[in-house]
Amino acid sequence: MQSDKISPPGNSDELDSLIGKSLGQFRIVERIGSGGMATVFKAYQPTLDRYVAIKVLPAYHAQDPVFVKRFVQEARSVAKLAHPNIVQIHDFGPGEDDFTFIVMEYVDGGTLKDRLNTALPVPEAVDYVVQAAEGLNCAHLNGIVHRDVKPANMLLRKDRHLLLSDFGIAKILEGSMQLTHVGTGIGTPQYMSPEQGTGQAVDRRSDLYSLGIVLFHCLTGRVPFAADNPLSITIKHVNEPLPVAMLTAEGVPVPIIQVVQKMTEKKASDRYQSAEEVIDALTSALVASHLSMPRLYRASISPVAPPAETRPRSSKDTPYVDVPYSNPPGQSDPSSFGYDDKVTCFRCGALNVRSRRYCMSCGEELSNRRSARDMYLVNGRPVLARLTLQSGPLKGRSYRFHQDMTTIGRTNGNDFILSGRSVSRRHARLWFADGKWYLEDVGSSNGTLVNGARILQPTALNDGDVINFGDEIVVFGVTYGA
């Protein structure tokens, strides 16, 4: 019987020959990507019944003791990063067969690069960049600089959730190669900062420059500087001003353009100094432009029974889709709509002009499409959640929630916004499953507490539980729909 042990990868034919063979407990299924630094395979892990992505670096690196040492050090550091916008690393190591590999979470929605055949709508572009900035902020706070921020390293789930990948690989390679000439730094010239392209020391502000170029690409469908060779591109990054006219031609609002310009200043000291500043600037620019990040709603082709598991269903089971608002002719729901030209918001009870799409008080979609997810009934009535605020300017107000997943955080783009400064931009999520309501913290800075105890995993809620989102105090209650 022919051995299924992997040989060191070489040319394209040899790479294809790896399919069907095993790397330890992982069986290679197919090649899903390749680049100058590595080849990526989809693999199956039978012990946990899941698919993973395996990034295999060129065989000659395993022969370099400097590379191997740096690889292990850096991979361990990156593997410790736990954030919703960073791809999780499951395993890594120099292999027994003269190659080096990283086993990562498998993401099935492609990359941001795949979506950039044309310019994206401003809210969608900003949403992607804010998510990337959230991941970078976590890395930077842990002393890790990405060094190769680009659309190809931004993976997308089918619900448009973005995850950054390839942290630290550029640093590992730089440490084992002699890079002495302008334009020869490890990275991608179209997105590299002036200091990185000229071989100078880089820090987190270099990542923010690259992220600014990514935002420019998203807004225009093109990178700002292009040429026939890496050196010429690097020189343009160093000397030429950002072609703002390209942004203007796409109708990008001035406040957004101003943020892109500051992100891509030639001198690092003139840029935003942290990813957190970038997030604040972009969310403020959206508000100033009278725009909001796209809201994503759960939708299923046909009604299904409530899931038995205690975590939210994956996007594979219940995909997220954008749902444009429209009132179906002759189908106004008397329990949701008021008389004449007014409509009552399901979530907060405020009256709104019927022609509006979102509630002017709490931002909930007035069409109340989420009610389709209320499948679990008691005495014929759907079980709903109610959050009553006990602190802040909205103290005493109550809000109702349907049985789909609700994201809670401080900034635009969340389903429910708590504006207190102690609340993280993406703080927690609330959902219903198997007859119970659950709450999970999603890596917030100040934590989520239930009855004074910080939660570290999905936690079932009981009527009357006191919840702290940072310093914001909320009382959870169970209520019922009509």
Short mmCIF file of C-alpha atoms in Angstrom, two decimals:
data_model
loop_
_atom_site.label_atom_id
_atom_site.label_comp_id
_atom_site.label_asym_id
_atom_site.label_seq_id
_atom_site.Cartn_x
_atom_site.Cartn_y
_atom_site.Cartn_z
CA MET A 1 0.00 0.00 0.00
CA GLN A 2 1.32 3.42 -0.91
CA SER A 3 2.27 5.56 2.12
CA ASP A 4 0.16 8.65 2.75
CA LYS A 5 2.97 10.44 4.52
CA ILE A 6 3.55 13.95 3.22
CA SER A 7 6.74 14.75 1.36
CA PRO A 8 8.20 18.27 1.28
CA PRO A 9 6.08 20.43 -1.04
CA GLY A 10 7.74 21.69 -4.16
CA ASN A 11 6.24 22.51 -7.55
CA SER A 12 2.55 22.68 -8.40
CA ASP A 13 2.25 18.99 -9.30
CA GLU A 14 3.87 17.95 -6.03
CA LEU A 15 1.56 20.23 -4.11
CA ASP A 16 -1.48 18.67 -5.75
CA SER A 17 -0.13 15.25 -4.81
CA LEU A 18 -0.58 16.11 -1.12
CA ILE A 19 -4.36 15.92 -1.49
CA GLY A 20 -5.69 12.80 0.22
CA LYS A 21 -2.60 12.38 2.40
CA SER A 22 -2.31 13.02 6.14
CA LEU A 23 -0.43 15.50 8.27
CA GLY A 24 -0.67 13.94 11.71
CA GLN A 25 -4.38 13.83 12.58
CA PHE A 26 -5.30 16.09 9.65
CA ARG A 27 -6.19 14.68 6.22
CA ILE A 28 -5.59 17.05 3.30
CA VAL A 29 -8.77 17.60 1.27
CA GLU A 30 -7.90 20.26 -1.30
CA ARG A 31 -5.63 23.19 -2.04
CA ILE A 32 -7.51 26.44 -1.40
CA GLY A 33 -4.84 29.08 -1.87
CA SER A 34 -1.19 29.82 -2.54
CA GLY A 35 1.14 32.78 -2.49
CA GLY A 36 4.78 33.73 -2.37
CA MET A 37 5.18 32.70 1.27
CA ALA A 38 2.93 29.67 1.71
CA THR A 39 0.33 27.28 0.33
CA VAL A 40 -2.99 26.75 2.11
CA PHE A 41 -4.91 23.47 2.19
CA LYS A 42 -8.33 22.57 3.50
CA ALA A 43 -8.07 19.53 5.76
CA TYR A 44 -10.37 17.35 7.83
CA GLN A 45 -9.78 16.59 11.50
CA PRO A 46 -11.80 13.43 12.29
CA THR A 47 -11.15 13.51 16.05
CA LEU A 48 -13.17 16.73 16.35
CA ASP A 49 -15.25 16.26 13.19
CA ARG A 50 -14.28 19.61 11.70
CA TYR A 51 -12.46 21.18 8.80
CA VAL A 52 -9.35 23.28 9.30
CA ALA A 53 -7.00 25.28 7.10
CA ILE A 54 -3.33 24.26 7.02
CA LYS A 55 -0.76 26.77 5.84
CA VAL A 56 2.39 25.02 4.64
CA LEU A 57 5.53 27.12 4.28
CA PRO A 58 8.27 26.29 1.77
CA ALA A 59 10.43 23.30 2.67
CA TYR A 60 13.72 25.20 2.69
CA HIS A 61 12.65 27.21 5.75
CA ALA A 62 12.71 24.08 7.89
CA GLN A 63 16.45 23.82 7.13
CA ASP A 64 17.10 27.25 8.65
CA PRO A 65 17.58 27.02 12.46
CA VAL A 66 17.07 30.79 12.83
CA PHE A 67 13.74 30.54 11.04
CA VAL A 68 12.58 27.52 13.07
CA LYS A 69 13.40 29.24 16.36
CA ARG A 70 11.64 32.46 15.40
CA PHE A 71 8.71 30.53 13.97
CA VAL A 72 8.04 28.71 17.24
CA GLN A 73 8.41 31.90 19.32
CA GLU A 74 6.15 33.98 17.11
CA ALA A 75 3.56 31.26 16.52
CA ARG A 76 3.16 30.76 20.26
CA SER A 77 2.58 34.49 20.73
CA VAL A 78 0.02 34.68 17.93
CA ALA A 79 -1.76 31.52 19.10
CA LYS A 80 -2.49 33.26 22.40
CA LEU A 81 -4.48 36.01 20.68
CA ALA A 82 -8.16 35.44 21.38
CA HIS A 83 -10.41 37.87 19.55
CA PRO A 84 -13.54 37.55 17.38
CA ASN A 85 -11.72 39.25 14.47
CA ILE A 86 -8.55 37.12 14.54
CA VAL A 87 -8.36 33.65 13.01
CA GLN A 88 -7.81 31.05 15.70
CA ILE A 89 -4.64 28.96 15.50
CA HIS A 90 -5.19 25.32 16.48
CA ASP A 91 -1.68 23.92 16.04
CA PHE A 92 1.71 24.72 14.53
CA GLY A 93 5.20 23.37 14.24
CA PRO A 94 8.20 22.39 12.16
CA GLY A 95 7.11 19.07 10.66
CA GLU A 96 9.00 15.82 10.59
CA ASP A 97 9.13 15.95 6.79
CA ASP A 98 11.14 19.14 6.23
CA PHE A 99 8.27 21.60 6.12
CA THR A 100 6.66 24.04 8.52
CA PHE A 101 2.93 24.35 9.02
CA ILE A 102 0.21 26.27 10.85
CA VAL A 103 -3.23 24.75 11.47
CA MET A 104 -5.93 27.40 11.62
CA GLU A 105 -9.66 27.85 11.81
CA TYR A 106 -11.28 27.17 8.44
CA VAL A 107 -13.26 30.16 7.12
CA ASP A 108 -15.63 29.40 4.27
CA GLY A 109 -16.48 32.82 2.84
CA GLY A 110 -13.31 33.61 0.89
CA THR A 111 -11.28 36.77 1.44
CA LEU A 112 -11.93 40.48 1.24
CA LYS A 113 -9.74 40.48 -1.86
CA ASP A 114 -12.36 38.33 -3.59
CA ARG A 115 -14.95 41.08 -3.09
CA LEU A 116 -12.87 43.92 -4.49
CA ASN A 117 -13.62 43.59 -8.19
CA THR A 118 -15.41 46.91 -7.80
CA ALA A 119 -15.84 49.62 -5.20
CA LEU A 120 -17.88 48.66 -2.15
CA PRO A 121 -20.66 50.78 -0.63
CA VAL A 122 -19.19 53.13 1.97
CA PRO A 123 -20.92 51.54 5.00
CA GLU A 124 -19.80 48.05 3.98
CA ALA A 125 -16.22 49.18 3.36
CA VAL A 126 -16.06 50.93 6.73
CA ASP A 127 -17.58 47.93 8.50
CA TYR A 128 -14.86 45.62 7.16
CA VAL A 129 -12.09 48.03 8.11
CA VAL A 130 -13.50 48.59 11.60
CA GLN A 131 -13.59 44.82 12.14
CA ALA A 132 -9.98 44.56 10.96
CA ALA A 133 -9.02 47.43 13.26
CA GLU A 134 -10.64 45.61 16.18
CA GLY A 135 -8.43 42.60 15.51
CA LEU A 136 -5.33 44.74 15.06
CA ASN A 137 -6.04 46.57 18.31
CA CYS A 138 -6.01 43.26 20.18
CA ALA A 139 -2.72 42.26 18.54
CA HIS A 140 -1.10 45.65 19.15
CA LEU A 141 -2.09 45.61 22.83
CA ASN A 142 -0.29 42.26 23.02
CA GLY A 143 2.85 43.63 21.39
CA ILE A 144 2.30 42.03 17.98
CA VAL A 145 2.55 43.97 14.71
CA HIS A 146 0.99 42.27 11.70
CA ARG A 147 3.31 43.66 8.98
CA ASP A 148 1.25 42.38 6.04
CA VAL A 149 -2.21 43.92 6.35
CA LYS A 150 -3.98 43.45 3.01
CA PRO A 151 -7.34 42.18 1.68
CA ALA A 152 -5.94 38.70 0.97
CA ASN A 153 -5.20 38.31 4.70
CA MET A 154 -8.75 39.26 5.69
CA LEU A 155 -10.96 36.19 5.68
CA LEU A 156 -14.74 36.48 5.52
CA ARG A 157 -17.40 34.20 6.85
CA LYS A 158 -20.62 34.01 4.87
CA ASP A 159 -22.24 36.45 7.32
CA ARG A 160 -19.54 39.05 6.43
CA HIS A 161 -17.76 38.61 9.73
CA LEU A 162 -14.09 39.43 9.11
CA LEU A 163 -11.08 37.64 10.59
CA LEU A 164 -7.46 38.67 10.21
CA SER A 165 -4.94 35.97 9.36
CA ASP A 166 -1.19 35.55 8.89
CA PHE A 167 -0.09 37.45 11.99
CA GLY A 168 3.63 37.31 12.53
CA ILE A 169 4.64 35.45 9.37
CA ALA A 170 6.29 38.54 7.89
CA LYS A 171 8.24 39.08 11.10
CA ILE A 172 9.37 35.46 11.14
CA LEU A 173 10.62 35.65 7.56
CA GLU A 174 12.30 39.03 8.02
CA GLY A 175 14.32 37.57 10.89
CA SER A 176 15.76 34.83 8.71
CA MET A 177 16.47 36.77 5.52
CA GLN A 178 18.93 39.48 4.61
CA LEU A 179 16.83 42.48 3.52
CA THR A 180 19.05 45.41 2.68
CA HIS A 181 17.50 47.08 -0.34
CA VAL A 182 14.57 49.44 -0.69
CA GLY A 183 11.41 47.58 -1.71
CA THR A 184 12.65 44.16 -0.59
CA GLY A 185 10.85 44.04 2.78
CA ILE A 186 8.57 41.12 3.46
CA GLY A 187 5.03 42.25 2.78
CA THR A 188 2.94 43.42 -0.14
CA PRO A 189 4.23 46.65 -1.78
CA GLN A 190 0.76 47.94 -2.75
CA TYR A 191 -0.16 48.18 0.96
CA MET A 192 3.20 48.74 2.68
CA SER A 193 3.91 51.89 4.67
CA PRO A 194 6.77 54.16 3.53
CA GLU A 195 8.91 53.13 6.50
CA GLN A 196 8.36 49.42 5.89
CA GLY A 197 9.06 49.72 2.16
CA THR A 198 12.36 51.49 2.83
CA GLY A 199 13.53 48.90 5.35
CA GLN A 200 13.05 51.00 8.49
CA ALA A 201 11.71 49.77 11.82
CA VAL A 202 7.94 49.39 11.93
CA ASP A 203 5.37 49.54 14.70
CA ARG A 204 1.59 49.43 14.94
CA ARG A 205 1.28 52.69 13.00
CA SER A 206 2.63 50.88 9.95
CA ASP A 207 -0.29 48.45 10.21
CA LEU A 208 -2.66 51.43 10.37
CA TYR A 209 -1.16 52.86 7.18
CA SER A 210 -1.70 49.54 5.41
CA LEU A 211 -5.24 49.41 6.75
CA GLY A 212 -5.82 52.88 5.31
CA ILE A 213 -4.71 51.64 1.91
CA VAL A 214 -7.10 48.70 2.28
CA LEU A 215 -9.91 51.15 3.00
CA PHE A 216 -8.96 53.18 -0.07
CA HIS A 217 -9.07 49.97 -2.15
CA CYS A 218 -12.50 49.08 -0.73
CA LEU A 219 -13.90 52.54 -1.50
CA THR A 220 -12.53 52.84 -5.03
CA GLY A 221 -11.99 49.27 -6.21
CA ARG A 222 -8.30 50.06 -6.85
CA VAL A 223 -5.11 50.57 -4.88
CA PRO A 224 -3.82 54.16 -4.88
CA PHE A 225 -0.32 53.38 -6.16
CA ALA A 226 0.51 50.89 -8.92
CA ALA A 227 3.58 50.29 -11.06
CA ASP A 228 5.41 47.55 -12.94
CA ASN A 229 7.77 46.64 -10.11
CA PRO A 230 7.84 46.72 -6.26
CA LEU A 231 10.54 49.40 -6.11
CA SER A 232 8.47 51.88 -8.14
CA ILE A 233 5.42 51.24 -5.97
CA THR A 234 7.47 51.81 -2.82
CA ILE A 235 8.79 55.11 -4.16
CA LYS A 236 5.23 56.24 -4.85
CA HIS A 237 4.21 55.43 -1.29
CA VAL A 238 7.13 57.50 -0.06
CA ASN A 239 6.80 60.52 -2.34
CA GLU A 240 3.42 60.79 -4.04
CA PRO A 241 0.32 62.24 -2.34
CA LEU A 242 -2.72 60.04 -1.92
CA PRO A 243 -4.89 60.38 -5.09
CA VAL A 244 -7.91 61.82 -3.28
CA ALA A 245 -9.61 62.51 -6.61
CA MET A 246 -10.24 58.78 -6.95
CA LEU A 247 -12.22 58.82 -3.70
CA THR A 248 -14.13 61.93 -4.72
CA ALA A 249 -15.01 60.38 -8.07
CA GLU A 250 -16.64 57.45 -6.23
CA GLY A 251 -18.78 59.83 -4.17
CA VAL A 252 -17.05 59.03 -0.87
CA PRO A 253 -18.20 61.54 1.79
CA VAL A 254 -15.65 64.13 2.89
CA PRO A 255 -15.51 62.95 6.54
CA ILE A 256 -14.54 59.45 5.37
CA ILE A 257 -11.92 60.84 2.97
CA GLN A 258 -10.37 62.81 5.81
CA VAL A 259 -9.99 59.64 7.88
CA VAL A 260 -8.35 57.80 4.96
CA GLN A 261 -5.93 60.69 4.50
CA LYS A 262 -4.88 60.67 8.15
CA MET A 263 -4.49 56.89 8.20
CA THR A 264 -2.11 57.12 5.23
CA GLU A 265 0.05 60.08 6.22
CA LYS A 266 3.66 59.60 5.09
CA LYS A 267 5.06 60.20 8.57
CA ALA A 268 3.99 57.73 11.24
CA SER A 269 3.75 60.54 13.80
CA ASP A 270 1.07 62.27 11.67
CA ARG A 271 -1.21 59.21 11.54
CA TYR A 272 -3.65 57.90 14.10
CA GLN A 273 -1.55 56.42 16.87
CA SER A 274 -3.71 53.41 17.67
CA ALA A 275 -6.32 51.17 16.08
CA GLU A 276 -8.77 52.40 18.69
CA GLU A 277 -8.39 55.94 17.36
CA VAL A 278 -9.08 54.68 13.85
CA ILE A 279 -12.29 52.96 14.99
CA ASP A 280 -13.50 56.08 16.78
CA ALA A 281 -12.68 58.25 13.76
CA LEU A 282 -14.45 55.96 11.28
CA THR A 283 -17.60 55.53 13.35
CA SER A 284 -17.75 59.31 13.90
CA ALA A 285 -17.20 59.93 10.18
CA LEU A 286 -20.11 57.63 9.33
CA VAL A 287 -22.39 59.57 11.65
CA ALA A 288 -21.19 62.87 10.15
CA SER A 289 -21.93 61.43 6.70
CA HIS A 290 -25.47 60.42 7.77
CA LEU A 291 -24.62 56.76 7.19
CA SER A 292 -24.69 53.68 9.38
CA MET A 293 -22.98 50.32 9.20
CA PRO A 294 -25.01 47.59 7.51
CA ARG A 295 -27.22 45.61 9.84
CA LEU A 296 -27.37 41.87 9.25
CA TYR A 297 -30.47 39.83 9.90
CA ARG A 298 -30.99 36.11 10.31
CA ALA A 299 -33.17 34.51 7.68
CA SER A 300 -34.06 30.92 6.95
CA ILE A 301 -35.71 29.44 3.91
CA SER A 302 -38.35 27.64 5.95
CA PRO A 303 -39.40 27.53 9.62
CA VAL A 304 -37.28 25.24 11.76
CA ALA A 305 -37.51 24.02 15.32
CA PRO A 306 -35.39 25.80 17.94
CA PRO A 307 -31.82 24.42 17.96
CA ALA A 308 -30.84 22.12 20.78
CA GLU A 309 -27.30 23.40 21.17
CA THR A 310 -26.52 26.23 23.58
CA ARG A 311 -24.50 28.37 21.17
CA PRO A 312 -25.75 30.40 18.19
CA ARG A 313 -26.24 28.41 15.03
CA SER A 314 -23.46 28.78 12.51
CA SER A 315 -23.85 30.90 9.42
CA LYS A 316 -23.81 27.66 7.44
CA ASP A 317 -27.06 26.60 9.13
CA THR A 318 -28.74 29.99 9.36
CA PRO A 319 -27.13 32.42 6.90
CA TYR A 320 -27.12 36.13 7.45
CA VAL A 321 -28.52 38.21 4.66
CA ASP A 322 -29.24 41.89 4.14
CA VAL A 323 -32.99 42.40 4.27
CA PRO A 324 -34.16 45.54 2.46
CA TYR A 325 -37.11 47.18 4.14
CA SER A 326 -40.48 47.37 2.49
CA ASN A 327 -44.01 47.25 3.85
CA PRO A 328 -45.85 44.37 2.15
CA PRO A 329 -49.01 45.83 0.63
CA GLY A 330 -52.03 45.11 2.76
CA GLN A 331 -50.03 43.12 5.33
CA SER A 332 -49.51 45.59 8.17
CA ASP A 333 -49.49 43.82 11.53
CA PRO A 334 -52.01 45.43 13.93
CA SER A 335 -49.91 44.39 16.92
CA SER A 336 -46.89 46.29 15.60
CA PHE A 337 -48.33 49.26 13.71
CA GLY A 338 -50.16 52.24 15.15
CA TYR A 339 -53.02 54.11 13.54
CA ASP A 340 -52.86 56.55 10.64
CA ASP A 341 -49.24 57.27 9.64
CA LYS A 342 -47.54 55.97 12.80
CA VAL A 343 -45.82 52.67 13.54
CA THR A 344 -44.86 51.35 16.98
CA CYS A 345 -41.34 50.00 17.43
CA PHE A 346 -41.34 46.41 18.70
CA ARG A 347 -38.17 46.89 20.73
CA CYS A 348 -38.76 50.14 22.61
CA GLY A 349 -42.41 50.98 21.97
CA ALA A 350 -41.69 54.40 20.47
CA LEU A 351 -43.96 55.79 17.77
CA ASN A 352 -42.35 56.50 14.40
CA VAL A 353 -43.47 57.84 11.07
CA ARG A 354 -44.51 54.82 9.02
CA SER A 355 -42.19 55.73 6.13
CA ARG A 356 -39.06 55.36 8.27
CA ARG A 357 -36.92 52.23 8.03
CA TYR A 358 -35.44 52.26 11.53
CA CYS A 359 -36.77 53.47 14.86
CA MET A 360 -35.55 56.98 15.64
CA SER A 361 -35.33 56.07 19.32
CA CYS A 362 -33.47 52.73 19.43
CA GLY A 363 -32.50 51.95 15.82
CA GLU A 364 -34.54 48.74 15.49
CA GLU A 365 -35.88 47.88 12.03
CA LEU A 366 -39.52 48.92 12.01
CA SER A 367 -40.64 46.14 9.66
CA ASN A 368 -40.16 43.75 12.62
CA ARG A 369 -38.93 40.96 10.36
CA ARG A 370 -37.07 39.37 13.25
CA SER A 371 -40.35 38.12 14.65
CA ALA A 372 -40.08 35.28 12.10
CA ARG A 373 -37.40 33.75 14.36
CA ASP A 374 -39.76 33.53 17.36
CA MET A 375 -40.40 29.80 16.98
CA TYR A 376 -40.48 28.78 20.65
CA LEU A 377 -43.94 29.37 22.14
CA VAL A 378 -45.50 29.04 25.58
CA ASN A 379 -49.29 28.90 25.56
CA GLY A 380 -49.15 30.07 21.99
CA ARG A 381 -47.06 33.15 22.78
CA PRO A 382 -43.37 33.64 21.85
CA VAL A 383 -40.84 33.83 24.68
CA LEU A 384 -39.01 37.18 24.47
CA ALA A 385 -36.19 38.83 26.39
CA ARG A 386 -36.44 42.20 28.10
CA LEU A 387 -33.48 44.33 29.18
CA THR A 388 -34.22 47.18 31.60
CA LEU A 389 -31.45 49.74 32.00
CA GLN A 390 -30.55 50.65 35.58
CA SER A 391 -27.88 53.27 34.88
CA GLY A 392 -26.93 55.97 32.41
CA PRO A 393 -29.07 58.50 30.58
CA LEU A 394 -31.59 55.81 29.54
CA LYS A 395 -32.10 54.53 33.09
CA GLY A 396 -35.52 52.97 33.54
CA ARG A 397 -36.14 52.23 29.86
CA SER A 398 -36.91 48.67 28.76
CA TYR A 399 -36.24 46.95 25.45
CA ARG A 400 -37.59 43.67 24.05
CA PHE A 401 -35.65 41.19 21.93
CA HIS A 402 -36.63 38.43 19.52
CA GLN A 403 -35.25 34.89 19.65
CA ASP A 404 -32.50 35.48 17.09
CA MET A 405 -29.00 36.58 18.12
CA THR A 406 -28.53 40.18 19.27
CA THR A 407 -25.07 41.77 19.37
CA ILE A 408 -24.51 44.35 22.10
CA GLY A 409 -21.82 47.05 22.04
CA ARG A 410 -20.95 50.71 22.08
CA THR A 411 -20.65 51.52 18.39
CA ASN A 412 -22.79 51.60 15.30
CA GLY A 413 -23.11 48.21 13.66
CA ASN A 414 -24.32 46.40 16.79
CA ASP A 415 -27.94 45.34 17.09
CA PHE A 416 -28.29 47.02 20.49
CA ILE A 417 -26.12 49.99 21.41
CA LEU A 418 -25.09 50.96 24.95
CA SER A 419 -23.17 54.21 24.73
CA GLY A 420 -21.26 54.07 28.03
CA ARG A 421 -17.48 54.38 27.67
CA SER A 422 -16.92 51.22 29.72
CA VAL A 423 -18.84 49.22 27.11
CA SER A 424 -16.62 47.75 24.39
CA ARG A 425 -17.36 48.32 20.73
CA ARG A 426 -18.40 44.70 20.44
CA HIS A 427 -19.17 43.61 23.96
CA ALA A 428 -21.56 40.66 24.18
CA ARG A 429 -24.29 38.72 22.42
CA LEU A 430 -27.69 37.51 23.57
CA TRP A 431 -29.61 34.64 21.99
CA PHE A 432 -32.32 32.05 22.62
CA ALA A 433 -31.85 28.28 22.30
CA ASP A 434 -33.45 25.14 23.67
CA GLY A 435 -36.02 27.07 25.71
CA LYS A 436 -33.49 29.35 27.43
CA TRP A 437 -31.85 32.72 26.94
CA TYR A 438 -28.06 32.83 26.82
CA LEU A 439 -25.49 35.58 27.17
CA GLU A 440 -21.85 35.48 26.06
CA ASP A 441 -19.04 37.99 26.38
CA VAL A 442 -17.11 38.43 23.09
CA GLY A 443 -13.75 39.60 24.39
CA SER A 444 -14.80 42.91 25.93
CA SER A 445 -12.24 44.99 27.78
CA ASN A 446 -14.21 45.44 31.01
CA GLY A 447 -16.07 42.16 31.03
CA THR A 448 -19.67 41.02 31.27
CA LEU A 449 -20.98 40.07 34.72
CA VAL A 450 -24.13 38.19 35.71
CA ASN A 451 -25.13 38.73 39.35
CA GLY A 452 -21.64 40.03 40.09
CA ALA A 453 -19.71 37.11 38.56
CA ARG A 454 -17.75 37.61 35.35
CA ILE A 455 -18.86 35.18 32.65
CA LEU A 456 -16.20 33.36 30.64
CA GLN A 457 -18.51 31.15 28.54
CA PRO A 458 -22.12 31.16 27.33
CA THR A 459 -24.33 31.53 30.40
CA ALA A 460 -28.03 30.75 30.78
CA LEU A 461 -30.04 33.67 32.14
CA ASN A 462 -32.86 33.64 34.66
CA ASP A 463 -35.63 36.16 35.15
CA GLY A 464 -34.35 39.01 37.33
CA ASP A 465 -30.62 38.46 36.72
CA VAL A 466 -28.54 41.62 37.02
CA ILE A 467 -26.08 42.09 34.16
CA ASN A 468 -23.08 44.42 33.99
CA PHE A 469 -21.78 45.40 30.55
CA GLY A 470 -18.70 47.14 31.91
CA ASP A 471 -20.19 49.71 34.30
CA GLU A 472 -23.61 49.67 32.64
CA ILE A 473 -26.20 47.87 34.77
CA VAL A 474 -29.09 46.03 33.14
CA VAL A 475 -31.80 43.75 34.55
CA PHE A 476 -32.78 40.75 32.44
CA GLY A 477 -36.37 39.60 32.30
CA VAL A 478 -38.49 37.11 30.39
CA THR A 479 -41.60 38.43 28.71
CA TYR A 480 -44.03 37.14 26.10
CA GLY A 481 -45.25 38.40 22.75
CA ALA A 482 -48.78 38.69 21.54
#
